[in-house]
mmCIF file of C-alpha atoms and ligand atoms in Angstrom:
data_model
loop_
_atom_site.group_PDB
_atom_site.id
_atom_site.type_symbol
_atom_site.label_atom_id
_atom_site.label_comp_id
_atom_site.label_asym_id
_atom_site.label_seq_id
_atom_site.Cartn_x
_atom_site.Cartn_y
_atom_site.Cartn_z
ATOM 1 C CA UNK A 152 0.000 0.000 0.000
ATOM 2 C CA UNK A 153 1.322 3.410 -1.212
ATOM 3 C CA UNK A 154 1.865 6.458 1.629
ATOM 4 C CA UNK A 155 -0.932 7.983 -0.500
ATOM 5 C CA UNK A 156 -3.602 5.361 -0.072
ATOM 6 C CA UNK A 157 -2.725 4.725 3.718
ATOM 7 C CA UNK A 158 -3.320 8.542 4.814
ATOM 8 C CA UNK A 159 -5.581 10.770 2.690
ATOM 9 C CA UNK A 160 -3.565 13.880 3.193
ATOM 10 C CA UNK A 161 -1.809 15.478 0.496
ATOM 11 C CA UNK A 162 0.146 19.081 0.000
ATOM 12 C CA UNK A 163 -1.041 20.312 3.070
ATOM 13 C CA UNK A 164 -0.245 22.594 5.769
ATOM 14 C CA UNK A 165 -2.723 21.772 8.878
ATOM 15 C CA UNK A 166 -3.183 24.160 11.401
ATOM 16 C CA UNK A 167 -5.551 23.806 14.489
ATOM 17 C CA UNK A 168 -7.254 26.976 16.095
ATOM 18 C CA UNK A 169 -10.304 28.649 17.953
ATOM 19 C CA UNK A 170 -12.923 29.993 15.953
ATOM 20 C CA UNK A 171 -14.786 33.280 16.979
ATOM 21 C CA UNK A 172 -17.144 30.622 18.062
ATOM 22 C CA UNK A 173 -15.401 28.691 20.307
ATOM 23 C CA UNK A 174 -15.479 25.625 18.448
ATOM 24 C CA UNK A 175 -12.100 23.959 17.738
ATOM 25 C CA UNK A 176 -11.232 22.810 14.496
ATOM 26 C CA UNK A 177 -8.320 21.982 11.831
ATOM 27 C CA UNK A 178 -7.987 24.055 8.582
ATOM 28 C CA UNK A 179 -6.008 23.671 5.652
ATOM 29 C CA UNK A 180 -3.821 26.800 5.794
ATOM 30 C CA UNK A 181 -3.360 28.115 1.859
ATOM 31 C CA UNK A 182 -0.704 30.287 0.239
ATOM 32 C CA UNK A 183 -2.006 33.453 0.981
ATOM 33 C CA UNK A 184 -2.356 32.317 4.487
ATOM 34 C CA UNK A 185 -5.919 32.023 4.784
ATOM 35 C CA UNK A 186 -7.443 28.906 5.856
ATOM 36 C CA UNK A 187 -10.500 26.642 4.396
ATOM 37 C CA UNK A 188 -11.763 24.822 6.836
ATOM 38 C CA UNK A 189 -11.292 20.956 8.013
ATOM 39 C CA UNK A 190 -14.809 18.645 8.091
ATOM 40 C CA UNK A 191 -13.631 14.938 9.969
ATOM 41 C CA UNK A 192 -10.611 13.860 11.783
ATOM 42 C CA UNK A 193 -7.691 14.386 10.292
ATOM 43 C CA UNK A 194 -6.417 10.847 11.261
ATOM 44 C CA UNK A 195 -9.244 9.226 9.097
ATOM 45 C CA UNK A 196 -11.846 10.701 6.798
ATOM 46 C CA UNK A 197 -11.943 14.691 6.632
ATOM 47 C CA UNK A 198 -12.399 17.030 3.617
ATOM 48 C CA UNK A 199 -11.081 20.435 2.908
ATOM 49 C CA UNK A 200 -14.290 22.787 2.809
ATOM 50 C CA UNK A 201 -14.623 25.818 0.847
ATOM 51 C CA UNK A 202 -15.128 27.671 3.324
ATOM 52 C CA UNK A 203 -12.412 30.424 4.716
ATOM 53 C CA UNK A 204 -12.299 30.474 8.620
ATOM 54 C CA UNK A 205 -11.106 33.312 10.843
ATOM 55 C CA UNK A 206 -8.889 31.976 13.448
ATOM 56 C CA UNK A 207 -9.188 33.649 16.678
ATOM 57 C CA UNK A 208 -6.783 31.765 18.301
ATOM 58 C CA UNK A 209 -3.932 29.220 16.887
ATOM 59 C CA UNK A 210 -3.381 25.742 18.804
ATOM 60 C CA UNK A 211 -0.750 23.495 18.173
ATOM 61 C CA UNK A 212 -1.523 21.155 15.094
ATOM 62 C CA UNK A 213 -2.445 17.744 17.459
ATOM 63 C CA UNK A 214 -3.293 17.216 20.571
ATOM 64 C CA UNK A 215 -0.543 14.841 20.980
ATOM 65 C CA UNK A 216 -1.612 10.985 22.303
ATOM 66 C CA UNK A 217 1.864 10.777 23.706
ATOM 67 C CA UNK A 218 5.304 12.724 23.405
ATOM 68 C CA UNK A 219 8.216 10.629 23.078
ATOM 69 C CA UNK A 220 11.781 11.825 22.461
ATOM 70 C CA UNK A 221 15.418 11.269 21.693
ATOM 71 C CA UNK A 222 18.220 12.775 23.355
ATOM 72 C CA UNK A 223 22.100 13.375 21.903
ATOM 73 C CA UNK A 224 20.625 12.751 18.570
ATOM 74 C CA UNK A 225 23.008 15.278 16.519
ATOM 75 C CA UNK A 226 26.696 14.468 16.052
ATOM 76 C CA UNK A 227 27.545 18.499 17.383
ATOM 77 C CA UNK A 228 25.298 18.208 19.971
ATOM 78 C CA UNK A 229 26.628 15.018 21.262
ATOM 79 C CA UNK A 230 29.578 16.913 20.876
ATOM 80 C CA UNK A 231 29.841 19.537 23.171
ATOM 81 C CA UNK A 232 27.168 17.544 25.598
ATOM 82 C CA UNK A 233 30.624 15.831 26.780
ATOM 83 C CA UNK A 234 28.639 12.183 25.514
ATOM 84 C CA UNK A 235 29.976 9.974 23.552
ATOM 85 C CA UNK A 236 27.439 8.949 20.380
ATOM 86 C CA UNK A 237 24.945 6.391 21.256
ATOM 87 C CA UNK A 238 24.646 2.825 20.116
ATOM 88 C CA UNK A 239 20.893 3.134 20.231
ATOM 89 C CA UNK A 240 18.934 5.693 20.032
ATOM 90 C CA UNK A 241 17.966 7.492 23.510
ATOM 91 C CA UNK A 242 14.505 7.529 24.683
ATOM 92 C CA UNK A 243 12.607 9.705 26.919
ATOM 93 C CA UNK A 244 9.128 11.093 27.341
ATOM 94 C CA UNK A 245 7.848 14.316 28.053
ATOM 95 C CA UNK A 246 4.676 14.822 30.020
ATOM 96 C CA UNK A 247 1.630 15.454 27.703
ATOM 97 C CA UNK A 248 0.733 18.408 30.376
ATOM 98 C CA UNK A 249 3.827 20.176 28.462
ATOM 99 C CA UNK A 250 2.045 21.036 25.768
ATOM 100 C CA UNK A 251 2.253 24.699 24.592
ATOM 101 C CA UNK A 252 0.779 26.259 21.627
ATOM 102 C CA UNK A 253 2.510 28.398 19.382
ATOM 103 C CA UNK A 254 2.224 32.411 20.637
ATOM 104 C CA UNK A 255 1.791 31.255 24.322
ATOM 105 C CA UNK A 256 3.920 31.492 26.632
ATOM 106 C CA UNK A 257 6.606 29.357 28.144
ATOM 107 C CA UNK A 258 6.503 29.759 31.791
ATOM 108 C CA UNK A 259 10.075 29.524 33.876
ATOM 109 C CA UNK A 260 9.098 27.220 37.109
ATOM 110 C CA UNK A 261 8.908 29.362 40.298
ATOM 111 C CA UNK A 262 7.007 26.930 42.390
ATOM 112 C CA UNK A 263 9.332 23.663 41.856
ATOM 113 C CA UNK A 264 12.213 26.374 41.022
ATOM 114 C CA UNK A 265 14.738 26.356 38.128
ATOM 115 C CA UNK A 266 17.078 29.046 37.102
ATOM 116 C CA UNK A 267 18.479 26.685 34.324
ATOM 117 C CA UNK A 268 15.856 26.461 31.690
ATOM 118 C CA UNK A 269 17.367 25.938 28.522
ATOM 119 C CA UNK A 270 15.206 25.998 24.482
ATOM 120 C CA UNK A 271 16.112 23.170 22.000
ATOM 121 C CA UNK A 272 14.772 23.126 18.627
ATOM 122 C CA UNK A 273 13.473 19.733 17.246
ATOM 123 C CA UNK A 274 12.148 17.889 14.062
ATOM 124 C CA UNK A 275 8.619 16.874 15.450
ATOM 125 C CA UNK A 276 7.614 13.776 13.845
ATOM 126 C CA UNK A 277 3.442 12.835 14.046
ATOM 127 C CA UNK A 278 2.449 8.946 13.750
ATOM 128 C CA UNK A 279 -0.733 8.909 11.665
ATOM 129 C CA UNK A 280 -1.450 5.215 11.308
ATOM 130 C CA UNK A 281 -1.234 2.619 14.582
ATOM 131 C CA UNK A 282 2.182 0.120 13.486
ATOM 132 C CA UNK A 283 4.087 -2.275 15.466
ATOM 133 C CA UNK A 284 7.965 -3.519 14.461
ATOM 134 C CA UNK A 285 8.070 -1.150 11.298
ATOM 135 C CA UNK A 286 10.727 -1.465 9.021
ATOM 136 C CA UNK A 287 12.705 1.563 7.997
ATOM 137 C CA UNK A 288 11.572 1.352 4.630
ATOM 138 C CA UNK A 289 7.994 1.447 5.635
ATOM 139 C CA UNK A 290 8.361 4.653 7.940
ATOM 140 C CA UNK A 291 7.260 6.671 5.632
ATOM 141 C CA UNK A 292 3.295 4.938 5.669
ATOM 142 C CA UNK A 293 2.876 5.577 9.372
ATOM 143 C CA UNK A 294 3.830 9.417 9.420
ATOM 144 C CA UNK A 295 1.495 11.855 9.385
ATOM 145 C CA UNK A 296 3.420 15.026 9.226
ATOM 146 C CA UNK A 297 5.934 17.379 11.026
ATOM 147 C CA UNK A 298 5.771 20.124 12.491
ATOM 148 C CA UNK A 299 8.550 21.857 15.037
ATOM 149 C CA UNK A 300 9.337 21.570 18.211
ATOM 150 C CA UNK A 301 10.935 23.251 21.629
ATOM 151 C CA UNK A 302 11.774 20.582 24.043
ATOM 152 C CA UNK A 303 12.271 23.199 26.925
ATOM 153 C CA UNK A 304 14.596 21.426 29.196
ATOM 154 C CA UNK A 305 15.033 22.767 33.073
ATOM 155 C CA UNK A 306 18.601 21.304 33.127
ATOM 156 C CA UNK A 307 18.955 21.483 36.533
ATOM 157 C CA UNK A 308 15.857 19.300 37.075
ATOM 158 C CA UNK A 309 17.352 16.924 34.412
ATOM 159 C CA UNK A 310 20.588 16.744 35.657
ATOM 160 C CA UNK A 311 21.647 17.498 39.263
ATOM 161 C CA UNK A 312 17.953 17.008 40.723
ATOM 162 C CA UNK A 313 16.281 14.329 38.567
ATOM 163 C CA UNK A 314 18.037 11.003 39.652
ATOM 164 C CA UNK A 315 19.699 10.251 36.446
ATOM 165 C CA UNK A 316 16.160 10.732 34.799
ATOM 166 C CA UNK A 317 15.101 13.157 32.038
ATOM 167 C CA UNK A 318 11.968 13.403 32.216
ATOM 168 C CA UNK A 319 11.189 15.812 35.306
ATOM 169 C CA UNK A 320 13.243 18.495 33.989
ATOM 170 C CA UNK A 321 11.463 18.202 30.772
ATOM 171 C CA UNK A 322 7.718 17.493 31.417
ATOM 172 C CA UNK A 323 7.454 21.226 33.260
ATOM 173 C CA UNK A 324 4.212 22.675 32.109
ATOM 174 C CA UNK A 325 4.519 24.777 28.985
ATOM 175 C CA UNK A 326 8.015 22.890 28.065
ATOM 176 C CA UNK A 327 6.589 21.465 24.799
ATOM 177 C CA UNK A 328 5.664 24.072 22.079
ATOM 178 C CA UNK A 329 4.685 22.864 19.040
ATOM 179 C CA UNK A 330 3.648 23.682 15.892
ATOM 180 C CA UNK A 331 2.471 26.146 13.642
ATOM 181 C CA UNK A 332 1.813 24.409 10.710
ATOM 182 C CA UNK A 333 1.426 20.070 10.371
ATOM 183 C CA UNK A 334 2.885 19.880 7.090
ATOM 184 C CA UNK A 335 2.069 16.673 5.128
ATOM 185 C CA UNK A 336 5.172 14.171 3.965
ATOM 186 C CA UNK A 337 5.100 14.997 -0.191
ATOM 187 C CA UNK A 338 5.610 18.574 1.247
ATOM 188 C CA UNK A 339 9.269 17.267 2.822
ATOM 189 C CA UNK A 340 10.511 14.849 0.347
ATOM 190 C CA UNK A 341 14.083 14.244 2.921
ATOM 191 C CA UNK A 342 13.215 15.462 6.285
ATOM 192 C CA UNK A 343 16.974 14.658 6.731
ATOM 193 C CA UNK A 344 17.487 17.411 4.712
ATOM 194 C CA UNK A 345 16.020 20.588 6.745
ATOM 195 C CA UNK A 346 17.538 23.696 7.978
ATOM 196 C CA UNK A 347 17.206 23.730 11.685
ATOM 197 C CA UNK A 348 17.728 27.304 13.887
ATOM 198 C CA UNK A 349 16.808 28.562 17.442
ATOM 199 C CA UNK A 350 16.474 32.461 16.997
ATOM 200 C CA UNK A 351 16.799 34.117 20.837
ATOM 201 C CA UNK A 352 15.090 37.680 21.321
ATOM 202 C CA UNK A 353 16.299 37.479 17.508
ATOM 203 C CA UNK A 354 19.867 36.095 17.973
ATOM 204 C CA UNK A 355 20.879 33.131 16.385
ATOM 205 C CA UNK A 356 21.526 30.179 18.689
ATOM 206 C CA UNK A 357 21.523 27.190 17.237
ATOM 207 C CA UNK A 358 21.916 27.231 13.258
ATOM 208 C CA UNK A 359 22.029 23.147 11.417
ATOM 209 C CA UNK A 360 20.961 20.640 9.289
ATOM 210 C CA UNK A 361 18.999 17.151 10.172
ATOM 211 C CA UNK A 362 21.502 16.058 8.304
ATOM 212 C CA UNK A 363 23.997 16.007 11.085
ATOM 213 C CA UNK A 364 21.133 13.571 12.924
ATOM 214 C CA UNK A 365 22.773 10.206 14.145
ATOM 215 C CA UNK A 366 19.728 8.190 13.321
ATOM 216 C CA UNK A 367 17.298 9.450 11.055
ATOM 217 C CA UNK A 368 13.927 9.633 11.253
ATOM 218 C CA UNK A 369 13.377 6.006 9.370
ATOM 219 C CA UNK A 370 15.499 4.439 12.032
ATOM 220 C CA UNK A 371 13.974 6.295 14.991
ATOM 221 C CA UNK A 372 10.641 4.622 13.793
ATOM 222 C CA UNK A 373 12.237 1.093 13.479
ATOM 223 C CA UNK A 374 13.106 1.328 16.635
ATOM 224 C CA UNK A 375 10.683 2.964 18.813
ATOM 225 C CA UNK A 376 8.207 0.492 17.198
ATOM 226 C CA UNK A 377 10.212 -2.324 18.169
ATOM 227 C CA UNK A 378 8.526 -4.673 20.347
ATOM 228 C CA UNK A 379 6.519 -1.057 20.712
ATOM 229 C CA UNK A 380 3.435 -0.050 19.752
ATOM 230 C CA UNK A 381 3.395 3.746 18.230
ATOM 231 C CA UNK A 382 -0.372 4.776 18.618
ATOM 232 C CA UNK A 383 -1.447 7.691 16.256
ATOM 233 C CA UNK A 384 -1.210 11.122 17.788
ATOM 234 C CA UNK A 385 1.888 10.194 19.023
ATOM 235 C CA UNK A 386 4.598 13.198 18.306
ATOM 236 C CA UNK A 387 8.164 12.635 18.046
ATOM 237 C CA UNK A 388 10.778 15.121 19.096
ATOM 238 C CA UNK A 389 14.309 14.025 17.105
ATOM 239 C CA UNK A 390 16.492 15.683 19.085
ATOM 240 C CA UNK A 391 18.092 19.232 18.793
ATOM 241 C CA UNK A 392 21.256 20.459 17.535
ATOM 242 C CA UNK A 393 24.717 22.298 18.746
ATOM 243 C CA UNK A 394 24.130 25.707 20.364
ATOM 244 C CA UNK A 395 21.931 25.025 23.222
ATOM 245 C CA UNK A 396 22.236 27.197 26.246
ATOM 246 C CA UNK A 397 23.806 25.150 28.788
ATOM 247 C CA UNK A 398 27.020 24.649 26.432
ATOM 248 C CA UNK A 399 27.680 27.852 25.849
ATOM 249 C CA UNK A 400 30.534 30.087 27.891
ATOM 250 C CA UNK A 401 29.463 31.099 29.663
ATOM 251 C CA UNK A 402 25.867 29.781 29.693
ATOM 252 C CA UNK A 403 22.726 31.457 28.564
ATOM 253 C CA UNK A 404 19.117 30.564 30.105
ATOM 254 C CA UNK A 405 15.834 31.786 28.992
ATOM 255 C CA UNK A 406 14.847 34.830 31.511
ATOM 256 C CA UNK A 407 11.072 36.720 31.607
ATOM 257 C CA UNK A 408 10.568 38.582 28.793
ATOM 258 C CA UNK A 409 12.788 36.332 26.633
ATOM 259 C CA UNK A 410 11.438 35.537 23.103
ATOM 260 C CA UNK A 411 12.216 32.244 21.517
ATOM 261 C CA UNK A 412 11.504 30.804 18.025
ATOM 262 C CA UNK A 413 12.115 27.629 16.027
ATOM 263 C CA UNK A 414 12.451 27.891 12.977
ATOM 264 C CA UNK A 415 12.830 24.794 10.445
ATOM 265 C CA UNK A 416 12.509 24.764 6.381
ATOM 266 C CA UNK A 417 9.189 24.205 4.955
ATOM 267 C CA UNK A 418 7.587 23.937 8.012
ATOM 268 C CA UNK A 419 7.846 27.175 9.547
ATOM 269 C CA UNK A 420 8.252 28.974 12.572
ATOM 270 C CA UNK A 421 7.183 28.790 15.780
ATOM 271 C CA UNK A 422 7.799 31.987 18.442
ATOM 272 C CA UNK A 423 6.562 31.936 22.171
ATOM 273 C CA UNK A 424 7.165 34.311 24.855
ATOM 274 C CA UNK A 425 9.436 33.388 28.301
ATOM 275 C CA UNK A 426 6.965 34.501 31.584
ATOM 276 C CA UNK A 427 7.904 33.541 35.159
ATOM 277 C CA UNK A 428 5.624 31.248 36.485
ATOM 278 C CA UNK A 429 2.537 32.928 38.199
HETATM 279 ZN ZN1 LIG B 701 15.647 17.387 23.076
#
């Protein structure tokens, strides 16, 4: 079975938003950047109306089903992490309460306190169609789209405080903005092929390729499926780059009033705020 027959989207650029009647919905965003709106569920059935919607407020594309991710997945980044490069790919979750949309803010944790919070921009990755112990070569039929990613990491929570674990400094609510755009497969014929860049309060921070990736998105299917299985909704984060905060000298966390964006080609870019948690 061909991608095309498995999932019915094609050329597309999905957004998910608020109308001025509080309904939620997906739209196909066009060109011109106006948006016809979605009829069905975008994971079976749906057609593209004629109608042009008036977003009042943009979500992220999916609400995700779960958020899985890979650390020290680029060569750099492994780099000047002080790690060596992995034999497997590295798994971790993030909470699915970390979910930010794109505009919103991420909030620095006052409560459960960290002065180390730290941006990384990621390749997200959406499974579209349920698959257990999927080949590399038949990745390609289970995605749905991608969109970007900022796995907001409280490093001091991940390292020093979180027991050798990842996932409490990561699953911080807020620490997952995604989106703006799901942007079908034909739209990215090599998604190890992208541009990849952090832009901080307009600065430049992290500037690559998913080309440097260690294992590409075909293998990080193969084997999160393995023995696994990958549930649509599920997103994907494939790991970020050189140039995060913590490496630098000396280092550089996000403060209030911050501004961060991610910024990947043919997807988009996605730009949220840095507030102190109220
Ligand atoms: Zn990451």
């Amino acid at each position: 079975m061909s991608f095309a027959e498995s999932i019915p989207l094609r050329r597309m650029k999905i957004v998910r938003y608020i109308t001025s009647g509080q309904e939620v919905v997906h739209g196909s965003q066009q060109p011109d950047g106006s948006i016809l709106r979605i009829e069905g569920d975008i994971f079976n059935d749906f057609t593209v109306t004629e109608e042009a919607c008036f977003a009042s407020r943009l979500l992220a594309p999916i609400q995700p089903s779960a958020i899985l991710a890979i650390g020290l997945n680029y060569r750099k980044h492994a780099e000047e992490s002080g790690a060596k490069i992995p034999e497997f790919p590295v798994l971790f979750t993030k909470g699915l309460g970390a979910l930010q949309h794109p505009g919103e803010p991420i909030l620095l944790p006052t409560h459960l306190r960290s002065t180390e919070v730290d941006y990384e921009c990621e390749l997200a990755v959406v499974i579209g169609r349920q698959g257990k112990n999927i080949p590399r070569e038949n990745a390609g039929k289970h995605i749905l789209g991608y969109t970007c990613a900022n796995d907001v990491s409280a490093r001091d929570w991940q390292k020093q405080w979180g027991g050798g674990q990842f996932c409490r400094g990561k699953s911080f609510d807020t620490f997952c903005p995604l989106g703006p755009a799901l942007v079908t497969p034909d739209e990215i014929p090599d998604p190890g092929a992208l541009g990849i860049r952090t832009f901080l309060n307009g600065r430049i921070m992290q500037d690559s390729t998913t080309a440097d990736m260690i294992f590409d998105v075909p293998a990080i299917i193969e084997f999160l499926s393995g023995s696994t299985t990958l549930y649509p909704g599920t997103v994907i984060l494939t790991g970020t780059p050189a140039g995060v905060g913590m490496a630098r000298q000396p280092p550089i966390f996000l403060q209030p009033g911050d501004e961060v964006a991610i910024e990947i080609d043919r997807i988009g870019r996605l730009t949220n705020p840095v507030r102190a948690e109220p």
